[in-house]
mmCIF file of C-alpha atoms in Angstrom:
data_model
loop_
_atom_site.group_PDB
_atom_site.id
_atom_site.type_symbol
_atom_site.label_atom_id
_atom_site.label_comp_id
_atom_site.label_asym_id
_atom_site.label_seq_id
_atom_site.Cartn_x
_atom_site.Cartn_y
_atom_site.Cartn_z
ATOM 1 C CA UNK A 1 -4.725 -8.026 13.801
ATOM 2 C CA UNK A 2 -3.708 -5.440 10.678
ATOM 3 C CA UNK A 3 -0.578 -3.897 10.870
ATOM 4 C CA UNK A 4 0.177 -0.973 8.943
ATOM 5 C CA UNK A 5 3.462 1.243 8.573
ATOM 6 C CA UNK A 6 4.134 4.034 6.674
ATOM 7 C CA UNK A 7 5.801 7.266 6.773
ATOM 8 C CA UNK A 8 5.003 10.205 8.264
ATOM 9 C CA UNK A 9 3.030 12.253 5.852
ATOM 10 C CA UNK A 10 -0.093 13.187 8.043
ATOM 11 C CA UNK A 11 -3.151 12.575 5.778
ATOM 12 C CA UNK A 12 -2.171 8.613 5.815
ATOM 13 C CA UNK A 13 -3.747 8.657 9.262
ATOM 14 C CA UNK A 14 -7.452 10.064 8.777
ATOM 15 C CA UNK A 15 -7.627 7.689 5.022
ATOM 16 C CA UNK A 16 -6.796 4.618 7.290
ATOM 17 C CA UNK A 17 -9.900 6.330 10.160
ATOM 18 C CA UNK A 18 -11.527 6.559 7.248
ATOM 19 C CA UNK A 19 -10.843 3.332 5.784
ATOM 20 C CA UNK A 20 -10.602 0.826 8.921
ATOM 21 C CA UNK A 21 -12.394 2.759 11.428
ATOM 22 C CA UNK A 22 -15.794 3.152 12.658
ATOM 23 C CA UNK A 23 -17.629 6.238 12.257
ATOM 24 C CA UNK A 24 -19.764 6.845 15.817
ATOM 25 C CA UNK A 25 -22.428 9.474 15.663
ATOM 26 C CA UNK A 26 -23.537 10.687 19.203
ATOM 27 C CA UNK A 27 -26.981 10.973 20.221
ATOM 28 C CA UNK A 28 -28.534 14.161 20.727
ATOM 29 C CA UNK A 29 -28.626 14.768 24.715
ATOM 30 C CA UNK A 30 -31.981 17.749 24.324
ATOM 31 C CA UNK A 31 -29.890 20.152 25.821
ATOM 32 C CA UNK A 32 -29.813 23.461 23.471
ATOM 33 C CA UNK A 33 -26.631 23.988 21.783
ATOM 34 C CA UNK A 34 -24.926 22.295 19.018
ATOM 35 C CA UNK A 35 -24.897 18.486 19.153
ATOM 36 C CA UNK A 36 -21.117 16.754 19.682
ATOM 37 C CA UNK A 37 -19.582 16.176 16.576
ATOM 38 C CA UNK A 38 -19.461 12.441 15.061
ATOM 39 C CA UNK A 39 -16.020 10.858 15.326
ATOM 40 C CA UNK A 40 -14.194 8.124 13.908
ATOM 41 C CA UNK A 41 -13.305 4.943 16.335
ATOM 42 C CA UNK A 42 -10.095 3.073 15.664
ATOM 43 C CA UNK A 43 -10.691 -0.562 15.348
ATOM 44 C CA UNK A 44 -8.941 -2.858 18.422
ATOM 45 C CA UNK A 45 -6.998 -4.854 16.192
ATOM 46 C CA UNK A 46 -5.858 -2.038 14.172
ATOM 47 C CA UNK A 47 -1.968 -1.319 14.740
ATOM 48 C CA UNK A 48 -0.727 1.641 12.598
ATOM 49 C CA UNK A 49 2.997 2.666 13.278
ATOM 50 C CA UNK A 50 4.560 5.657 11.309
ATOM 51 C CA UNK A 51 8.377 6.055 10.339
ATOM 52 C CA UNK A 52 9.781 9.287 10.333
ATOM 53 C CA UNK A 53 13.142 10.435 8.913
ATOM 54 C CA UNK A 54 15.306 13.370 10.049
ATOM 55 C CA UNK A 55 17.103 14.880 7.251
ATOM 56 C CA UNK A 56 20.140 17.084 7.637
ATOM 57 C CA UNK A 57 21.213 18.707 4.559
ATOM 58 C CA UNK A 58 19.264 16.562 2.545
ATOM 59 C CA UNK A 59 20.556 13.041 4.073
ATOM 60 C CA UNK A 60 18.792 11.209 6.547
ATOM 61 C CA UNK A 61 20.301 11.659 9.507
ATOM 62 C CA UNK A 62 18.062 9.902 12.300
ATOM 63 C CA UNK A 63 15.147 7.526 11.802
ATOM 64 C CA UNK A 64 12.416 6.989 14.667
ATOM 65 C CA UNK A 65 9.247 5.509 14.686
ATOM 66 C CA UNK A 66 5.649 6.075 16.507
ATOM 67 C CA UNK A 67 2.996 3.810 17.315
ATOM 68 C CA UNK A 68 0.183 5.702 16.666
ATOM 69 C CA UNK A 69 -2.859 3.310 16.670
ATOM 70 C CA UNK A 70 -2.803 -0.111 19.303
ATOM 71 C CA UNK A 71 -0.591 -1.103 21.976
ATOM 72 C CA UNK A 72 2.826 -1.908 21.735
ATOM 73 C CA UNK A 73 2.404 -5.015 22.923
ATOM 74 C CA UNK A 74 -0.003 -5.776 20.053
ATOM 75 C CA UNK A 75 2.681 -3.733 17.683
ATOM 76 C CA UNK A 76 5.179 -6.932 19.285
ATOM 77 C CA UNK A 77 3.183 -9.671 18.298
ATOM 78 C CA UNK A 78 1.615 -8.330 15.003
ATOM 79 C CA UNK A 79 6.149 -7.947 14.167
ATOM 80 C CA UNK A 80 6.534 -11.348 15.004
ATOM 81 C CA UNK A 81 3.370 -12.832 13.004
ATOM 82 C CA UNK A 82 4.923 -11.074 10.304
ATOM 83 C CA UNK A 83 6.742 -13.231 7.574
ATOM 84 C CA UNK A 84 8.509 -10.311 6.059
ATOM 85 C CA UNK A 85 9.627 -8.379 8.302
ATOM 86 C CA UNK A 86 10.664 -7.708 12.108
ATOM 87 C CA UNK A 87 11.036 -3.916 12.491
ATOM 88 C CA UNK A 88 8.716 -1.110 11.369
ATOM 89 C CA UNK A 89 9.231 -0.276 8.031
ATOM 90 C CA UNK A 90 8.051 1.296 5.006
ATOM 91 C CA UNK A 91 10.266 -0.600 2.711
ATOM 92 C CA UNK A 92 7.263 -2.364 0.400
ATOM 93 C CA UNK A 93 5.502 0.473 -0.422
ATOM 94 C CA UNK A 94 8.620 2.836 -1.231
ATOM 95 C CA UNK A 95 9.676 -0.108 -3.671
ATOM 96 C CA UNK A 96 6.067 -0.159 -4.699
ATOM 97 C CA UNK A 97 6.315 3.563 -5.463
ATOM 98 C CA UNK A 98 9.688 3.182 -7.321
ATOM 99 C CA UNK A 99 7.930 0.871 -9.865
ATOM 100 C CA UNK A 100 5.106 2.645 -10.249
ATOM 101 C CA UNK A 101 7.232 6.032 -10.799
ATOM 102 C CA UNK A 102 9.196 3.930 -13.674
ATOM 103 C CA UNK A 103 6.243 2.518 -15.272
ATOM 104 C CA UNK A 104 3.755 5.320 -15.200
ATOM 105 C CA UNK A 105 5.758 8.902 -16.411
ATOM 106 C CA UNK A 106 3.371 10.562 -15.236
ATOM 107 C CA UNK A 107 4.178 9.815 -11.898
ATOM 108 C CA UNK A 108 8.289 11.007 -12.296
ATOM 109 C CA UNK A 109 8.995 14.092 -10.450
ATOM 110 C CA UNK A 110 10.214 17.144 -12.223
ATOM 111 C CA UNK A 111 9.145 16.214 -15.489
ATOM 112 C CA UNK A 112 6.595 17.774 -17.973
ATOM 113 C CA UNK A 113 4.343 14.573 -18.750
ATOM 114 C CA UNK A 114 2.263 14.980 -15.333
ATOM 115 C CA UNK A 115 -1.778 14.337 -15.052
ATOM 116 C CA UNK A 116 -3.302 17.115 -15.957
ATOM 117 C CA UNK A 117 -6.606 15.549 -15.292
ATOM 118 C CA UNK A 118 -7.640 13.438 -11.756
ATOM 119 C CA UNK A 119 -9.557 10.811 -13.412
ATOM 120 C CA UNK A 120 -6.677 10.047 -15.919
ATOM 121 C CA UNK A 121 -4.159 9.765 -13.616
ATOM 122 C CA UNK A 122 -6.196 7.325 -11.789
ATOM 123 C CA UNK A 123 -6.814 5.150 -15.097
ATOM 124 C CA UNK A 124 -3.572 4.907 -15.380
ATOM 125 C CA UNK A 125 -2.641 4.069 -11.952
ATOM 126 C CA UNK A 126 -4.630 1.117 -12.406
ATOM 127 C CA UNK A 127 -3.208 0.036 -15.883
ATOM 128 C CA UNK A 128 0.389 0.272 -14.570
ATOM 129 C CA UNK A 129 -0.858 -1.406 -11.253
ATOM 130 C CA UNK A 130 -3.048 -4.514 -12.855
ATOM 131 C CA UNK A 131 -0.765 -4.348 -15.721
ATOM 132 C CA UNK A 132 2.472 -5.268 -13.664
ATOM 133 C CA UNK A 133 0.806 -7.813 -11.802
ATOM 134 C CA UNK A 134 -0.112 -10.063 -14.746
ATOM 135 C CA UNK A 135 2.337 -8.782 -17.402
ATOM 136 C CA UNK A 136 6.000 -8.191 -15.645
ATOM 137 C CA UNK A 137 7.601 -10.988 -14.682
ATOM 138 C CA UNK A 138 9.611 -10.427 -11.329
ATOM 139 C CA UNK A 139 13.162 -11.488 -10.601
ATOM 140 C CA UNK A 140 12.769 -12.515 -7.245
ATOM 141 C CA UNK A 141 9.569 -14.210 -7.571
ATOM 142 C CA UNK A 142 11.574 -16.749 -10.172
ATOM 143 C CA UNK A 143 11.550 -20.267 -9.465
ATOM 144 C CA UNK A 144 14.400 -22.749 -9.058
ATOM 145 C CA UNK A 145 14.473 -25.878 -11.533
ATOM 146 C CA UNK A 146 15.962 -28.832 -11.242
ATOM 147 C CA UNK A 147 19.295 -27.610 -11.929
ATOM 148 C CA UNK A 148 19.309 -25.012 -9.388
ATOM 149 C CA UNK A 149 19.064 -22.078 -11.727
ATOM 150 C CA UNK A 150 16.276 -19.488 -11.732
ATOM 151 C CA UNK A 151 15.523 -19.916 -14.728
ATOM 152 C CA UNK A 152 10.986 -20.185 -14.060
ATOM 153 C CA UNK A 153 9.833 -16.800 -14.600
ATOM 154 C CA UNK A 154 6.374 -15.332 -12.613
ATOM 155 C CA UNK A 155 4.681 -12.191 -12.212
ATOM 156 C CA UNK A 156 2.969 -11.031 -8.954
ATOM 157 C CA UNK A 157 -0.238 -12.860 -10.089
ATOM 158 C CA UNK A 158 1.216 -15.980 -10.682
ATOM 159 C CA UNK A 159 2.868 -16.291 -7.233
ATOM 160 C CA UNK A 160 -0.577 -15.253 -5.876
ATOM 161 C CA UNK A 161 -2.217 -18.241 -7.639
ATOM 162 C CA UNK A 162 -4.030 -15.956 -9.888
ATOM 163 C CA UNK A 163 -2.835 -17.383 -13.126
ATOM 164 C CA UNK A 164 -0.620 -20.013 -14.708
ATOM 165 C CA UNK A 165 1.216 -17.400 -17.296
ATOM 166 C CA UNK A 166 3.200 -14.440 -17.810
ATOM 167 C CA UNK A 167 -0.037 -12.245 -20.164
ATOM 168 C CA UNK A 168 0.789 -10.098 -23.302
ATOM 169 C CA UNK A 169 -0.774 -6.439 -22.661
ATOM 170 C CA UNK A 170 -2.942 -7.360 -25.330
ATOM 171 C CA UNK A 171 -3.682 -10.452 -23.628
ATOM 172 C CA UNK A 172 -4.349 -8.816 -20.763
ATOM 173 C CA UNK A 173 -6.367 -5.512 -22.314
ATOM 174 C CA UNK A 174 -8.400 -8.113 -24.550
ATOM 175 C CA UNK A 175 -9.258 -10.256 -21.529
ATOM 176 C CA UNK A 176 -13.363 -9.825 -20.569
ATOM 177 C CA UNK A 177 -13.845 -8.432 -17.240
ATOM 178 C CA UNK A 178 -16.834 -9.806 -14.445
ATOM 179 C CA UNK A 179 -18.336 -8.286 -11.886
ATOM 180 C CA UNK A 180 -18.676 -10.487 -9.126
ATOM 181 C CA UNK A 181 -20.722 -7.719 -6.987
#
């Protein structure tokens, strides 16, 4: 069972058809006409639930959500598997977005450093993405010693299992990448 939330800008629903789903092409019946167009097929054990805020002068004003793929009895227990969180939410990624915003300008709104080219904005999605897993240290991934003080610092990676060490950037840049394909 994959649970996902998010908010309620539309094209997040055909890039999760598109990534989860099944893509059924229909046989041609021999009847003259055009044949039936293919369609995508939502998994079962899909559950995608969007969150959608009512602003009012530019403050939220009402929040509802909407179960859009799976049943809500499926939404119930996929909640309660959850180790984060009970409710539907879209918490994560929004504080995923923050952090990317602060470590990639070219990601700020209003300002005049923005991509001007697709391929370079997506470079350096990935080097502020791959970078802050293995280079940032995270507050509330620290560890308690002995003492009781957080005082053991980790990055994403490191609570992952990924690595045993907070990496320099040149570290990290100078490190040799495999292909395990």
């Amino acid at each position: 069972m994959r649970l996902i939330t998010t908010d309620k800008y539309l094209p997040y629903i055909d890039a999760i058809l598109v990534g989860y789903g099944k893509l059924v092409n229909l046989e041609r019946t021999g009847k003259r006409g055009r044949p039936k167009k293919p369609y995508w097929e939502v998994p079962s054990e899909l559950i995608y639930a969007m969150v959608k805020k009512h602003l009012s002068k530019g403050r939220i004003c009402k929040v509802e959500t909407e179960l859009i793929f799976g049943t809500e009895e499926g939404l119930k227990n996929a909640l309660k598997a959850s180790k984060v969180s009970n409710n539907i939410n879209t918490s994560f990624i929004e504080r995923q977005n923050g952090t990317d915003r602060n470590r990639n300008s070219q990601k700020l709104r209003k300002t005049l450093s923005f991509s001007k080219e697709l391929e370079e904005h997506e470079l350096m999605t990935f080097f502020s993405l791959y970078s802050y897993n293995f280079c940032w240290s995270v507050g509330t991934l620290q560890l308690q010693d002995k003492q009781g003080k957080r005082s053991v610092k980790r990055t994403p990676a490191m609570a992952a299992g990924l690595t045993d060490h907070v990496w320099t950037i040149e570290e990290w840049i100078r490190f040799p990448t495999v292909q395990l394909c």
